Amino acid sequence: MSLAAEVAPYIATVLGTGFATSLVNGWMNRRNEARRVEADARRTDTEAEVTLSAALGAGYERLIAGIETEREELRRERQGLREELVTAHSDNRLLREEIAASRQEVAALRNELGAVKRDLQRVLAGKPPIGDWLTE
């Protein structure tokens, strides 16, 4: 038995049956309206939670897609850098070989210049040259 049903006889005795019924019905209506409002609020909260979950899920999926896209771009960039590094190592090796060949040429030219210089000093001293550089 509800509280209104329990209290109704006492109110009827004091205030009269019609007024008591009206008062109890009003109280019951307000209580039912409060329950409806509370149920609507819960339903609205649930709908808001579902909407928020969907929005967060979509945002999360977009975030993951963005991360995957960024990861793929970084992978391609890293691959390009690796290729550049391989090319640079190859170029570096070729440059070292060219430098070594140039150093050998410089050493040969220095030796030849040294021989020419010695022969020139011999000629200036009145002696015959040793090398055949004059005939070249």
PDB file of C-alpha atoms in Angstrom:
ATOM      1  CA  MET A   1       0.000   0.000   0.000  1.00  0.00           C
ATOM      2  CA  SER A   2       1.328   3.411  -0.935  1.00  0.00           C
ATOM      3  CA  LEU A   3       1.871   6.218   1.485  1.00  0.00           C
ATOM      4  CA  ALA A   4      -0.913   8.233  -0.173  1.00  0.00           C
ATOM      5  CA  ALA A   5      -3.403   5.417   0.397  1.00  0.00           C
ATOM      6  CA  GLU A   6      -2.333   5.162   4.026  1.00  0.00           C
ATOM      7  CA  VAL A   7      -2.594   8.893   4.651  1.00  0.00           C
ATOM      8  CA  ALA A   8      -5.844   9.453   2.698  1.00  0.00           C
ATOM      9  CA  PRO A   9      -8.252   8.359   5.506  1.00  0.00           C
ATOM     10  CA  TYR A  10      -6.642  10.745   7.998  1.00  0.00           C
ATOM     11  CA  ILE A  11      -6.764  13.652   5.557  1.00  0.00           C
ATOM     12  CA  ALA A  12     -10.400  12.786   4.720  1.00  0.00           C
ATOM     13  CA  THR A  13     -11.322  12.863   8.396  1.00  0.00           C
ATOM     14  CA  VAL A  14      -9.743  16.255   8.942  1.00  0.00           C
ATOM     15  CA  LEU A  15     -10.491  18.047   5.663  1.00  0.00           C
ATOM     16  CA  GLY A  16     -13.291  16.114   4.028  1.00  0.00           C
ATOM     17  CA  THR A  17     -13.380  13.321   1.465  1.00  0.00           C
ATOM     18  CA  GLY A  18     -13.444  15.423  -1.734  1.00  0.00           C
ATOM     19  CA  PHE A  19     -10.602  17.639  -0.658  1.00  0.00           C
ATOM     20  CA  ALA A  20      -8.586  14.635   0.554  1.00  0.00           C
ATOM     21  CA  THR A  21      -9.085  12.842  -2.749  1.00  0.00           C
ATOM     22  CA  SER A  22      -8.104  15.947  -4.660  1.00  0.00           C
ATOM     23  CA  LEU A  23      -5.050  16.449  -2.474  1.00  0.00           C
ATOM     24  CA  VAL A  24      -3.942  12.801  -2.767  1.00  0.00           C
ATOM     25  CA  ASN A  25      -4.515  12.787  -6.535  1.00  0.00           C
ATOM     26  CA  GLY A  26      -2.490  15.984  -6.893  1.00  0.00           C
ATOM     27  CA  TRP A  27       0.289  14.514  -4.814  1.00  0.00           C
ATOM     28  CA  MET A  28       0.234  11.296  -6.854  1.00  0.00           C
ATOM     29  CA  ASN A  29       0.238  13.273 -10.096  1.00  0.00           C
ATOM     30  CA  ARG A  30       3.260  15.306  -8.961  1.00  0.00           C
ATOM     31  CA  ARG A  31       5.051  12.129  -7.894  1.00  0.00           C
ATOM     32  CA  ASN A  32       4.278  10.432 -11.224  1.00  0.00           C
ATOM     33  CA  GLU A  33       5.379  13.543 -13.122  1.00  0.00           C
ATOM     34  CA  ALA A  34       8.619  13.574 -11.121  1.00  0.00           C
ATOM     35  CA  ARG A  35       9.166   9.915 -12.031  1.00  0.00           C
ATOM     36  CA  ARG A  36       8.509  10.669 -15.725  1.00  0.00           C
ATOM     37  CA  VAL A  37      10.940  13.579 -15.624  1.00  0.00           C
ATOM     38  CA  GLU A  38      13.531  11.375 -13.939  1.00  0.00           C
ATOM     39  CA  ALA A  39      12.991   8.605 -16.519  1.00  0.00           C
ATOM     40  CA  ASP A  40      13.276  11.164 -19.342  1.00  0.00           C
ATOM     41  CA  ALA A  41      16.474  12.487 -17.797  1.00  0.00           C
ATOM     42  CA  ARG A  42      17.903   8.957 -17.570  1.00  0.00           C
ATOM     43  CA  ARG A  43      16.875   8.264 -21.170  1.00  0.00           C
ATOM     44  CA  THR A  44      18.414  11.573 -22.282  1.00  0.00           C
ATOM     45  CA  ASP A  45      21.599  10.755 -20.356  1.00  0.00           C
ATOM     46  CA  THR A  46      21.719   7.331 -22.001  1.00  0.00           C
ATOM     47  CA  GLU A  47      21.194   8.857 -25.444  1.00  0.00           C
ATOM     48  CA  ALA A  48      23.896  11.425 -24.714  1.00  0.00           C
ATOM     49  CA  GLU A  49      26.262   8.660 -23.604  1.00  0.00           C
ATOM     50  CA  VAL A  50      25.543   6.687 -26.782  1.00  0.00           C
ATOM     51  CA  THR A  51      26.076   9.807 -28.908  1.00  0.00           C
ATOM     52  CA  LEU A  52      29.273  10.628 -27.029  1.00  0.00           C
ATOM     53  CA  SER A  53      30.514   7.048 -27.378  1.00  0.00           C
ATOM     54  CA  ALA A  54      29.810   7.134 -31.107  1.00  0.00           C
ATOM     55  CA  ALA A  55      31.564  10.479 -31.462  1.00  0.00           C
ATOM     56  CA  LEU A  56      34.518   9.273 -29.424  1.00  0.00           C
ATOM     57  CA  GLY A  57      34.630   6.053 -31.435  1.00  0.00           C
ATOM     58  CA  ALA A  58      34.620   7.981 -34.701  1.00  0.00           C
ATOM     59  CA  GLY A  59      37.236  10.365 -33.338  1.00  0.00           C
ATOM     60  CA  TYR A  60      39.331   7.440 -32.175  1.00  0.00           C
ATOM     61  CA  GLU A  61      39.045   5.804 -35.597  1.00  0.00           C
ATOM     62  CA  ARG A  62      40.061   9.072 -37.297  1.00  0.00           C
ATOM     63  CA  LEU A  63      42.968   9.395 -34.873  1.00  0.00           C
ATOM     64  CA  ILE A  64      44.121   5.838 -35.625  1.00  0.00           C
ATOM     65  CA  ALA A  65      43.745   6.447 -39.365  1.00  0.00           C
ATOM     66  CA  GLY A  66      45.801   9.637 -39.014  1.00  0.00           C
ATOM     67  CA  ILE A  67      48.471   7.804 -37.059  1.00  0.00           C
ATOM     68  CA  GLU A  68      48.577   5.029 -39.660  1.00  0.00           C
ATOM     69  CA  THR A  69      48.868   7.607 -42.443  1.00  0.00           C
ATOM     70  CA  GLU A  70      51.671   9.401 -40.588  1.00  0.00           C
ATOM     71  CA  ARG A  71      53.397   6.070 -39.921  1.00  0.00           C
ATOM     72  CA  GLU A  72      53.224   5.181 -43.633  1.00  0.00           C
ATOM     73  CA  GLU A  73      54.602   8.596 -44.614  1.00  0.00           C
ATOM     74  CA  LEU A  74      57.455   8.186 -42.129  1.00  0.00           C
ATOM     75  CA  ARG A  75      58.150   4.684 -43.452  1.00  0.00           C
ATOM     76  CA  ARG A  76      58.353   6.017 -47.019  1.00  0.00           C
ATOM     77  CA  GLU A  77      60.557   8.893 -45.874  1.00  0.00           C
ATOM     78  CA  ARG A  78      62.823   6.489 -43.973  1.00  0.00           C
ATOM     79  CA  GLN A  79      63.044   4.252 -47.058  1.00  0.00           C
ATOM     80  CA  GLY A  80      63.987   7.285 -49.153  1.00  0.00           C
ATOM     81  CA  LEU A  81      66.638   8.251 -46.612  1.00  0.00           C
ATOM     82  CA  ARG A  82      68.010   4.703 -46.661  1.00  0.00           C
ATOM     83  CA  GLU A  83      68.274   4.858 -50.437  1.00  0.00           C
ATOM     84  CA  GLU A  84      70.005   8.235 -50.182  1.00  0.00           C
ATOM     85  CA  LEU A  85      72.393   6.789 -47.594  1.00  0.00           C
ATOM     86  CA  VAL A  86      73.229   3.841 -49.855  1.00  0.00           C
ATOM     87  CA  THR A  87      73.790   6.272 -52.724  1.00  0.00           C
ATOM     88  CA  ALA A  88      75.915   8.504 -50.493  1.00  0.00           C
ATOM     89  CA  HIS A  89      78.015   5.517 -49.387  1.00  0.00           C
ATOM     90  CA  SER A  90      78.445   4.494 -53.002  1.00  0.00           C
ATOM     91  CA  ASP A  91      79.319   8.069 -54.008  1.00  0.00           C
ATOM     92  CA  ASN A  92      81.694   8.292 -51.051  1.00  0.00           C
ATOM     93  CA  ARG A  93      83.419   5.076 -52.138  1.00  0.00           C
ATOM     94  CA  LEU A  94      83.733   6.376 -55.703  1.00  0.00           C
ATOM     95  CA  LEU A  95      85.079   9.702 -54.448  1.00  0.00           C
ATOM     96  CA  ARG A  96      87.638   7.905 -52.287  1.00  0.00           C
ATOM     97  CA  GLU A  97      88.746   5.879 -55.294  1.00  0.00           C
ATOM     98  CA  GLU A  98      89.031   9.076 -57.356  1.00  0.00           C
ATOM     99  CA  ILE A  99      90.975  10.772 -54.556  1.00  0.00           C
ATOM    100  CA  ALA A 100      93.339   7.789 -54.310  1.00  0.00           C
ATOM    101  CA  ALA A 101      93.874   7.848 -58.097  1.00  0.00           C
ATOM    102  CA  SER A 102      94.438  11.619 -57.986  1.00  0.00           C
ATOM    103  CA  ARG A 103      96.954  11.208 -55.172  1.00  0.00           C
ATOM    104  CA  GLN A 104      98.804   8.616 -57.241  1.00  0.00           C
ATOM    105  CA  GLU A 105      98.833  11.009 -60.201  1.00  0.00           C
ATOM    106  CA  VAL A 106     100.089  13.832 -57.970  1.00  0.00           C
ATOM    107  CA  ALA A 107     102.805  11.561 -56.568  1.00  0.00           C
ATOM    108  CA  ALA A 108     103.851  10.560 -60.105  1.00  0.00           C
ATOM    109  CA  LEU A 109     103.886  14.224 -61.186  1.00  0.00           C
ATOM    110  CA  ARG A 110     105.939  15.156 -58.115  1.00  0.00           C
ATOM    111  CA  ASN A 111     108.427  12.407 -58.927  1.00  0.00           C
ATOM    112  CA  GLU A 112     108.600  13.592 -62.523  1.00  0.00           C
ATOM    113  CA  LEU A 113     108.955  17.204 -61.413  1.00  0.00           C
ATOM    114  CA  GLY A 114     111.690  16.171 -58.988  1.00  0.00           C
ATOM    115  CA  ALA A 115     113.539  14.417 -61.829  1.00  0.00           C
ATOM    116  CA  VAL A 116     113.154  17.475 -64.064  1.00  0.00           C
ATOM    117  CA  LYS A 117     114.355  19.707 -61.256  1.00  0.00           C
ATOM    118  CA  ARG A 118     117.435  17.515 -60.664  1.00  0.00           C
ATOM    119  CA  ASP A 119     118.210  17.419 -64.392  1.00  0.00           C
ATOM    120  CA  LEU A 120     117.766  21.192 -64.609  1.00  0.00           C
ATOM    121  CA  GLN A 121     120.186  21.666 -61.735  1.00  0.00           C
ATOM    122  CA  ARG A 122     122.648  19.332 -63.484  1.00  0.00           C
ATOM    123  CA  VAL A 123     122.297  21.282 -66.746  1.00  0.00           C
ATOM    124  CA  LEU A 124     122.785  24.571 -64.903  1.00  0.00           C
ATOM    125  CA  ALA A 125     125.855  23.075 -63.271  1.00  0.00           C
ATOM    126  CA  GLY A 126     127.187  22.165 -66.710  1.00  0.00           C
ATOM    127  CA  LYS A 127     126.565  18.448 -66.456  1.00  0.00           C
ATOM    128  CA  PRO A 128     124.485  16.340 -68.846  1.00  0.00           C
ATOM    129  CA  PRO A 129     120.877  15.488 -67.794  1.00  0.00           C
ATOM    130  CA  ILE A 130     120.122  11.974 -66.573  1.00  0.00           C
ATOM    131  CA  GLY A 131     116.444  11.723 -67.583  1.00  0.00           C
ATOM    132  CA  ASP A 132     114.928  11.617 -71.028  1.00  0.00           C
ATOM    133  CA  TRP A 133     112.321  14.279 -70.276  1.00  0.00           C
ATOM    134  CA  LEU A 134     113.878  16.624 -72.837  1.00  0.00           C
ATOM    135  CA  THR A 135     113.053  14.197 -75.622  1.00  0.00           C
ATOM    136  CA  GLU A 136     109.360  13.827 -74.651  1.00  0.00           C
TER     137      GLU A 136
END
